[in-house]
PDB file of C-alpha atoms in Angstrom:
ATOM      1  CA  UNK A   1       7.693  63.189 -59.312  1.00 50.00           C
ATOM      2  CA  UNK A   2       4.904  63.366 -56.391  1.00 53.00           C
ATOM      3  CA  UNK A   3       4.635  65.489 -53.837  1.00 50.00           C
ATOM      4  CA  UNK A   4       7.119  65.801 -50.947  1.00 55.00           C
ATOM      5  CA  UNK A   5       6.433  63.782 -48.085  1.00 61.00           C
ATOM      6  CA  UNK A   6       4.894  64.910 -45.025  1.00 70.00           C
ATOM      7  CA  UNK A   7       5.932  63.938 -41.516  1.00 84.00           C
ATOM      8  CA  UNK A   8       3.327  61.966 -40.035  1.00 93.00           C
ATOM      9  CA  UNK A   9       1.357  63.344 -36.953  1.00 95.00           C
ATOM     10  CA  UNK A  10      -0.486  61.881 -34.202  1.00 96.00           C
ATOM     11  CA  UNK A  11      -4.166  62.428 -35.398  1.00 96.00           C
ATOM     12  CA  UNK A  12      -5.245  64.852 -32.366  1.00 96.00           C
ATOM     13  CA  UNK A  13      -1.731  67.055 -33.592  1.00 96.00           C
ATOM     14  CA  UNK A  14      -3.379  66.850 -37.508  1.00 95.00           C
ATOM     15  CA  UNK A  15      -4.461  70.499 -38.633  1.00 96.00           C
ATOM     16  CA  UNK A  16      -4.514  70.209 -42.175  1.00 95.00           C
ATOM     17  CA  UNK A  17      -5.726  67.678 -44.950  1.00 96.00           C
ATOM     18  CA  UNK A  18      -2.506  67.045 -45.954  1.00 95.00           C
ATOM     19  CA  UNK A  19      -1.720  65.668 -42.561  1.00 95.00           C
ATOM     20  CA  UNK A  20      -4.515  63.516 -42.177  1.00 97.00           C
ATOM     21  CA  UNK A  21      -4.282  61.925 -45.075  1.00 96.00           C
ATOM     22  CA  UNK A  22      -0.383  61.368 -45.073  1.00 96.00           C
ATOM     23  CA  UNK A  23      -1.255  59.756 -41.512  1.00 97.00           C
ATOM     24  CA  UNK A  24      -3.680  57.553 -43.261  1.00 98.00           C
ATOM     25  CA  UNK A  25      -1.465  56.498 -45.562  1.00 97.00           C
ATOM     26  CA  UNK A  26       1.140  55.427 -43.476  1.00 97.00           C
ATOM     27  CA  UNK A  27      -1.158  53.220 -40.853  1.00 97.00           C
ATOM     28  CA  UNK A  28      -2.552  51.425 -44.256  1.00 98.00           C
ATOM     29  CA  UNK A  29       0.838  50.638 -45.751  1.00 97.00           C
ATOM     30  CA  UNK A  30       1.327  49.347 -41.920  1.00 97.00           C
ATOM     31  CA  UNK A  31      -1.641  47.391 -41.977  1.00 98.00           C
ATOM     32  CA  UNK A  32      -1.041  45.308 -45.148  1.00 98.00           C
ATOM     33  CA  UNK A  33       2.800  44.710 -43.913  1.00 98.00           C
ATOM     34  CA  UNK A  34       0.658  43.462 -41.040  1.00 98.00           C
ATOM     35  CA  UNK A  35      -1.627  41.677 -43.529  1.00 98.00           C
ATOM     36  CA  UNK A  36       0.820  40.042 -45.509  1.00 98.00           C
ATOM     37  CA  UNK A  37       2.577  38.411 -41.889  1.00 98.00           C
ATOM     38  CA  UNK A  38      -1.300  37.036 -41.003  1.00 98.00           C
ATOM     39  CA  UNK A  39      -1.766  35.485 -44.284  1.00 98.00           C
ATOM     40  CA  UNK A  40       1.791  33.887 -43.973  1.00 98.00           C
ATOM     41  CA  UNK A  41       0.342  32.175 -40.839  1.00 98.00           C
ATOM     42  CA  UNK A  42      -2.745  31.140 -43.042  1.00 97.00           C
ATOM     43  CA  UNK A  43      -0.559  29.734 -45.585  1.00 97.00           C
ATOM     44  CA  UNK A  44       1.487  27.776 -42.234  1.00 97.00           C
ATOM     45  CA  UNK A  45      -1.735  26.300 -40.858  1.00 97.00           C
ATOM     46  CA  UNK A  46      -2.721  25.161 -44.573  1.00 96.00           C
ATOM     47  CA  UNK A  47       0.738  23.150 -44.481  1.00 96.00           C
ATOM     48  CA  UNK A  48       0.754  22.230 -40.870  1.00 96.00           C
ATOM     49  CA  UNK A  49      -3.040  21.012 -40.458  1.00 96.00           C
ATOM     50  CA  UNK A  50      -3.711  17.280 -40.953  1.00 94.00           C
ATOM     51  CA  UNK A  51      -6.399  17.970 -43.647  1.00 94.00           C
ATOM     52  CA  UNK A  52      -9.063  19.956 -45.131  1.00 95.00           C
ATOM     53  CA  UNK A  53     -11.796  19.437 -42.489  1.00 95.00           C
ATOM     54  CA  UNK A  54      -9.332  20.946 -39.906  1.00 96.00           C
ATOM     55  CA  UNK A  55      -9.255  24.377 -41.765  1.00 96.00           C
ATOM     56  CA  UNK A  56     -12.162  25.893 -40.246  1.00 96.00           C
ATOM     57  CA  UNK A  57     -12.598  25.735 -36.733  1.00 96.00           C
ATOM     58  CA  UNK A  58     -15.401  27.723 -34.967  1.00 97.00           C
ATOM     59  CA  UNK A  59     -13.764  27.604 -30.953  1.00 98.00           C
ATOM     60  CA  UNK A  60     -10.371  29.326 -32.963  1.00 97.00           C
ATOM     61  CA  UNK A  61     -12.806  31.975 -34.665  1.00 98.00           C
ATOM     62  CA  UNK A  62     -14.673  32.323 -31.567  1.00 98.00           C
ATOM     63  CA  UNK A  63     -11.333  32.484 -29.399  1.00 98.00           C
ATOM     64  CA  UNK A  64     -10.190  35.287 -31.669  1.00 98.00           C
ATOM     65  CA  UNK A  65     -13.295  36.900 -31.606  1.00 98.00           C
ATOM     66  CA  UNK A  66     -13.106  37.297 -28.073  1.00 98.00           C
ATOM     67  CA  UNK A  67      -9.673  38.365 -27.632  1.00 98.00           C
ATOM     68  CA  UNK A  68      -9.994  40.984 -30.131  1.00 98.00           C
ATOM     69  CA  UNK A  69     -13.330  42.589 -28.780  1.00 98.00           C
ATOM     70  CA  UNK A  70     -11.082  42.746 -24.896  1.00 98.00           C
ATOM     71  CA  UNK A  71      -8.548  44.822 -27.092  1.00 98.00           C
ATOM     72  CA  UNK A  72     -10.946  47.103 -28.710  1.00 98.00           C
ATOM     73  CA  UNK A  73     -12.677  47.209 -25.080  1.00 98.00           C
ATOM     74  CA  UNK A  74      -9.291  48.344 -23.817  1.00 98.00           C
ATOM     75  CA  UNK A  75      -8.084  50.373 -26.631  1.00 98.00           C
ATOM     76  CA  UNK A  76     -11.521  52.328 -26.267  1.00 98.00           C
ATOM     77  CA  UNK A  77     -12.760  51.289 -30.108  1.00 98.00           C
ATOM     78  CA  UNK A  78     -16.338  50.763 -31.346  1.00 98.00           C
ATOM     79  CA  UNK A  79     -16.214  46.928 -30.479  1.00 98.00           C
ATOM     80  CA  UNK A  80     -19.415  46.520 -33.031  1.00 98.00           C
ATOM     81  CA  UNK A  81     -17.169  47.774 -35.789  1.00 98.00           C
ATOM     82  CA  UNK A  82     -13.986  45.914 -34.985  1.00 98.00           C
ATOM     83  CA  UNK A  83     -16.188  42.622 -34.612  1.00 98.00           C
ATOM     84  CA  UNK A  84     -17.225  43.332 -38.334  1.00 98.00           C
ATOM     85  CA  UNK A  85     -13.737  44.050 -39.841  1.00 98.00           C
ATOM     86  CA  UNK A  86     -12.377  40.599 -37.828  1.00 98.00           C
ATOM     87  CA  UNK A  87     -15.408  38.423 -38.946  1.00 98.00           C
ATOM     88  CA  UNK A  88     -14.746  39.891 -41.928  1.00 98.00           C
ATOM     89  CA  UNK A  89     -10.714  38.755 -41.843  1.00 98.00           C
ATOM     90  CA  UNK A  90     -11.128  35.780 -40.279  1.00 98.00           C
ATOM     91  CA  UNK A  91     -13.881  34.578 -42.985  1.00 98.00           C
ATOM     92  CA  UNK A  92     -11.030  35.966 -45.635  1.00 98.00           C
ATOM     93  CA  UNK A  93      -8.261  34.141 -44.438  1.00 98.00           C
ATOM     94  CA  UNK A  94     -10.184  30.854 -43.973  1.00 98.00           C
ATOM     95  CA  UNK A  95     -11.100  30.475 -47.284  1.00 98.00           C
ATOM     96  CA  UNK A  96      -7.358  31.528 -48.271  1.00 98.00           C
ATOM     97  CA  UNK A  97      -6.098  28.918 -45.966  1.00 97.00           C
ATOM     98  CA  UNK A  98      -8.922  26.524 -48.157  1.00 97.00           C
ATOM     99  CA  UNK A  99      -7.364  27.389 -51.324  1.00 97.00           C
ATOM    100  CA  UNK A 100      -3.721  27.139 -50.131  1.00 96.00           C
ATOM    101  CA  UNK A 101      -4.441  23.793 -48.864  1.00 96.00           C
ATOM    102  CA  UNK A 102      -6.136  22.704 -52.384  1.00 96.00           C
ATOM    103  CA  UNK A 103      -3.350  24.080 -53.915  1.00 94.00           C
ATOM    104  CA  UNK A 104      -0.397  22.466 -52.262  1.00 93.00           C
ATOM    105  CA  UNK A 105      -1.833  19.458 -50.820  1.00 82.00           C
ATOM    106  CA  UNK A 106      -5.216  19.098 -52.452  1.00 64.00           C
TER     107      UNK A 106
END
């Protein structure tokens, strides 16, 4: 049995470990819900795109490059760090949508 759960606080309300980490927790089992509806819409473009060559394209990466550093501009985020994480993702899920394609229509 683990230990009881903790309501989760806004992070300028945390006081304690407990509640930092219990905050933590729940915005990372919301980011991989988030995850797993992204990489459903990698696995749609690897069905929906004509062919193989049509899997990467630089003015989508570039487009969603842009519009994410506006958000972090507007959410007042490190834009340097969130352009790492999304190069990051976006190189991920490319080469998921690759394999997907090669294995359903390659």
């Amino acid at each position: 049995m683990g230990l009881p759960m903790t309501e989760t606080r806004d992070p300028a309300d945390c006081s304690t470990m407990t509640e930092v980490r219990t905050g933590v927790d729940d915005v990372d089992r919301q980011i991989v819900a988030l995850l797993k509806r992204r990489f459903g819409y990698m696995d749609a473009a690897a069905r929906i795109k004509p062919d193989r060559t049509a899997v990467r394209d630089e003015w989508r990466k570039a487009d969603v490059l842009a519009k994410v550093d506006a958000t972090a501009a507007s959410n007042g985020l490190d834009r340097q760090l969130v352009a790492r994480l999304y190069e990051d993702l976006i190189e991920t899920s490319i080469a998921h949508e690759l394999e997907q394609f090669d294995r359903t229509r390659g």
